[in-house]
Short mmCIF file of C-alpha atoms in Angstrom, two decimals:
data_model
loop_
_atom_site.label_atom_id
_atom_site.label_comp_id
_atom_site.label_asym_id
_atom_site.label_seq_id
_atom_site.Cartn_x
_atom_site.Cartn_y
_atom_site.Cartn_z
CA UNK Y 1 0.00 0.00 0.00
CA UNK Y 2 0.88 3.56 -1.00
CA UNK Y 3 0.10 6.63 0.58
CA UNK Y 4 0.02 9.45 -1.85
CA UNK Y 5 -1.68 12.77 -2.28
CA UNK Y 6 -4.85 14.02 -3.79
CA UNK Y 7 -4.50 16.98 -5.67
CA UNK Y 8 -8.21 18.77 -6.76
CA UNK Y 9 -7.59 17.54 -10.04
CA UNK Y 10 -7.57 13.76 -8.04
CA UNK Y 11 -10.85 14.24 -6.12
CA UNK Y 12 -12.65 12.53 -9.13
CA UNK Y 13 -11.15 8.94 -7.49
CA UNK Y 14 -12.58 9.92 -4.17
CA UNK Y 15 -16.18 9.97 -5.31
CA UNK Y 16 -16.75 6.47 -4.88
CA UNK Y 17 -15.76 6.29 -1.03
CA UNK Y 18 -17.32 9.52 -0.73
CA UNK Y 19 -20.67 7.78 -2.17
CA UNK Y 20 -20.24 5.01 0.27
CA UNK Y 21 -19.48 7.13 2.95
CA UNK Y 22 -22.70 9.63 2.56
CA UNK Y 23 -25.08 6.84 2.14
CA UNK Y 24 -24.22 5.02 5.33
CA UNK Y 25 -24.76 8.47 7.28
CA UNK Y 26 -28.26 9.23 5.04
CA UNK Y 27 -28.88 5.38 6.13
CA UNK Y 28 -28.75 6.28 9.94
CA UNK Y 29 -29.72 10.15 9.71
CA UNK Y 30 -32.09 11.08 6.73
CA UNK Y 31 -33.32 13.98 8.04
CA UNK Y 32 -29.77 15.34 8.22
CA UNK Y 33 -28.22 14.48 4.62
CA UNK Y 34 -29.45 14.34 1.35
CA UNK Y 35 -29.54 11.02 -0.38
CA UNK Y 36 -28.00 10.44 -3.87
CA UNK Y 37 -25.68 13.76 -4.06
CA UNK Y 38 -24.76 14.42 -7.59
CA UNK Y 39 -21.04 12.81 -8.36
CA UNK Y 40 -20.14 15.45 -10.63
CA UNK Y 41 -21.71 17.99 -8.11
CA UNK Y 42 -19.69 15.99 -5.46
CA UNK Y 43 -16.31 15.98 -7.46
CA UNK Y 44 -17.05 20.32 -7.74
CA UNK Y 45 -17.42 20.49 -4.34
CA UNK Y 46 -14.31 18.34 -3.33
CA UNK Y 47 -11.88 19.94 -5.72
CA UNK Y 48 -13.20 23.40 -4.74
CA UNK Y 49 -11.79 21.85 -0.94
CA UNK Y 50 -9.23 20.46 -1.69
CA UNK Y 51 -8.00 24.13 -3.57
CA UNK Y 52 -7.83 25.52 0.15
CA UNK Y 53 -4.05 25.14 1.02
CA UNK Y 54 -5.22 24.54 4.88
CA UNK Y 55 -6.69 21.35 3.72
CA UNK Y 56 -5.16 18.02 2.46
CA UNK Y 57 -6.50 14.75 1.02
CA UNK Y 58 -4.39 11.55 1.32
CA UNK Y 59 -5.85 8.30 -0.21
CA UNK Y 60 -3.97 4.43 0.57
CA UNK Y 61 -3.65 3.02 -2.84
CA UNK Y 62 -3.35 -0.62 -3.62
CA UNK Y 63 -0.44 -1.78 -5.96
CA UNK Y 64 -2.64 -1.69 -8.98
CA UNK Y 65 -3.69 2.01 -7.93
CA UNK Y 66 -6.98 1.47 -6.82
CA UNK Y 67 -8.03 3.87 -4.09
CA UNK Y 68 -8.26 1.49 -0.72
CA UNK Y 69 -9.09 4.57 1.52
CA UNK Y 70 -8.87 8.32 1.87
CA UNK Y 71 -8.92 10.85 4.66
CA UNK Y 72 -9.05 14.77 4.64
CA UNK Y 73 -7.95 16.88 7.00
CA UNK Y 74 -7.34 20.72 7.29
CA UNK Y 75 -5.48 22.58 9.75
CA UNK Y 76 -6.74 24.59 12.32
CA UNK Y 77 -5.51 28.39 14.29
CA UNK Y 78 -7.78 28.10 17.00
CA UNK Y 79 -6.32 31.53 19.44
CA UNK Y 80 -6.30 31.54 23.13
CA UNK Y 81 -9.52 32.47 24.65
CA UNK Y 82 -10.64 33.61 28.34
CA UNK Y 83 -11.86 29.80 28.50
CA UNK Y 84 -9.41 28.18 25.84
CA UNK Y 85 -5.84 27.99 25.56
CA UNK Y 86 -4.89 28.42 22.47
CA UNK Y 87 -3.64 25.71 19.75
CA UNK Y 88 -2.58 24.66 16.16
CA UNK Y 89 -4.20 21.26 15.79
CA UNK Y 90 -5.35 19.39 13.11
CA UNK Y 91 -9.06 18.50 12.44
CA UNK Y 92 -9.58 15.09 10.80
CA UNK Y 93 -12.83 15.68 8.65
CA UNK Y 94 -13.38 12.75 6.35
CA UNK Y 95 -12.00 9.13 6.39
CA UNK Y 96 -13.50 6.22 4.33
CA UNK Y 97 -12.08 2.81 3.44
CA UNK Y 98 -13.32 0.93 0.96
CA UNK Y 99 -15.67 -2.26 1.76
CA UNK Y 100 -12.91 -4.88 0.34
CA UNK Y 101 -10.10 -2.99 2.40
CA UNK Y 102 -11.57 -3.15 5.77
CA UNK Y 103 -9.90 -4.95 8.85
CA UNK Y 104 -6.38 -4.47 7.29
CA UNK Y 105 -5.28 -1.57 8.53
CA UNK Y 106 -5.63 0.70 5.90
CA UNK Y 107 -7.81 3.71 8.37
CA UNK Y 108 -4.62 3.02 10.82
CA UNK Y 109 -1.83 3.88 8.00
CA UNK Y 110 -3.84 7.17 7.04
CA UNK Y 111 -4.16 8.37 10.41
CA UNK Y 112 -0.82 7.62 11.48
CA UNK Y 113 0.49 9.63 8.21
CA UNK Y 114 -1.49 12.18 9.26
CA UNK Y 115 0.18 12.25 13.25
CA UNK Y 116 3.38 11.88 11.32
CA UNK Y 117 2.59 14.94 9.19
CA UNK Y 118 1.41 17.47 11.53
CA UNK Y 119 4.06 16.64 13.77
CA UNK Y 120 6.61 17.43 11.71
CA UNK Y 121 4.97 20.72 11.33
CA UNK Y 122 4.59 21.68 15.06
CA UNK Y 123 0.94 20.28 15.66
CA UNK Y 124 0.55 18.01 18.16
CA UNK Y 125 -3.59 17.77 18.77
CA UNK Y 126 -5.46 15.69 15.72
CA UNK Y 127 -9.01 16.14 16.43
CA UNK Y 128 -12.24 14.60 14.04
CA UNK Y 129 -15.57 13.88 14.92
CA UNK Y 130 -17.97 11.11 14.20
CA UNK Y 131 -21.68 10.26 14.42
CA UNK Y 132 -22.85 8.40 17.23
CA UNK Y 133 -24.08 5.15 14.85
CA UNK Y 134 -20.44 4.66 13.62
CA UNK Y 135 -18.98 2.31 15.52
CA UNK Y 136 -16.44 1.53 13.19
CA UNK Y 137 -15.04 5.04 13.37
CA UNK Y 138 -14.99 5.17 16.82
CA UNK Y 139 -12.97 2.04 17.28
CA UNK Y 140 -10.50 3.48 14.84
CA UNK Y 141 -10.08 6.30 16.74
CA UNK Y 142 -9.56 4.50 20.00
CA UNK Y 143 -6.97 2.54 18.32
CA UNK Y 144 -5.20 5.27 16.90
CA UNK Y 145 -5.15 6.80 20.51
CA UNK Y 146 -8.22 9.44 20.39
CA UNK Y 147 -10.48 9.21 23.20
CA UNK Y 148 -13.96 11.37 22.60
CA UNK Y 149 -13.49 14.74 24.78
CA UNK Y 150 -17.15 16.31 23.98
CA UNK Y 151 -20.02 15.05 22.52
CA UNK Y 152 -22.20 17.10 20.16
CA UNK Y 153 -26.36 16.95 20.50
CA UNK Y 154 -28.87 17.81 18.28
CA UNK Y 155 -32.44 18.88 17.69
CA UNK Y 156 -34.44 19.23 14.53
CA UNK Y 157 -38.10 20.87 14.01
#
């Protein structure tokens, strides 16, 4: 497995995880996300992302260069505040692996690249969140060392 970046002119080999992704959280939360997004509306949005130099894509890629996994992560100034101290950290926004890749390590690599990354840079806080119904996520994440610190709640009329 390879680790290599996505550019915006990439995101078009994202779309697929992405797909995957979205429908297991319009699966659990309907009211929340819109099923069936547009791929070519998705592949806009994500290379319109991806264009922000805060934010970086990495995808795993199999020896054939098929796209095993992805994550996308941006970093974050957050200054001091009466009731914050204040920190560089980066925020882990998307991870998928694909459905043949799972249980092989492939979400560990990508977020250990990622630690590897930022710390090299300074940044020594990684920080993502994740819905409550992904309990694949959240085992990643304890794994990889990230223990939940807040939790989020949510109503809708």
């Amino acid at each position: 497995m390879d680790l290599i970046d996505i550019t915006p002119a990439d995101a078009h080999r994202l779309i697929p995880l992405l797909q995957d992704l979205h429908a297991l959280h319009v699966a659990h939360q309907p009211d929340r996300y819109p099923a069936d997004p547009d791929a070519a509306a998705l592949t806009r949005w994500l290379e319109e992302w991806l264009s922000d130099s805060s934010v970086t894509a990495r995808a795993a890629v199999s020896p054939q260069g098929s796209v095993m996994g992805y994550m996308i992560y941006g970093i974050e100034q957050r200054p001091a505040l009466p009731v914050r101290r204040a920190e560089t950290r980066a925020m882990l926004h998307h991870i998928a692996v694909s459905e043949s890749w799972r249980r092989m390590g492939v979400g560990s690599a990508l977020i250990a690249d990622l630690k590897r990354a930022v710390a090299l840079q300074g940044i020594q806080v990684v920080a993502t969140t994740y819905a409550p119904f992904n309990s694949a996520s959240a085992a990643l994440m304890a794994r990889m060392g990230m223990e939940p610190v807040m939790t989020m709640a949510e109503w809708r009329g």
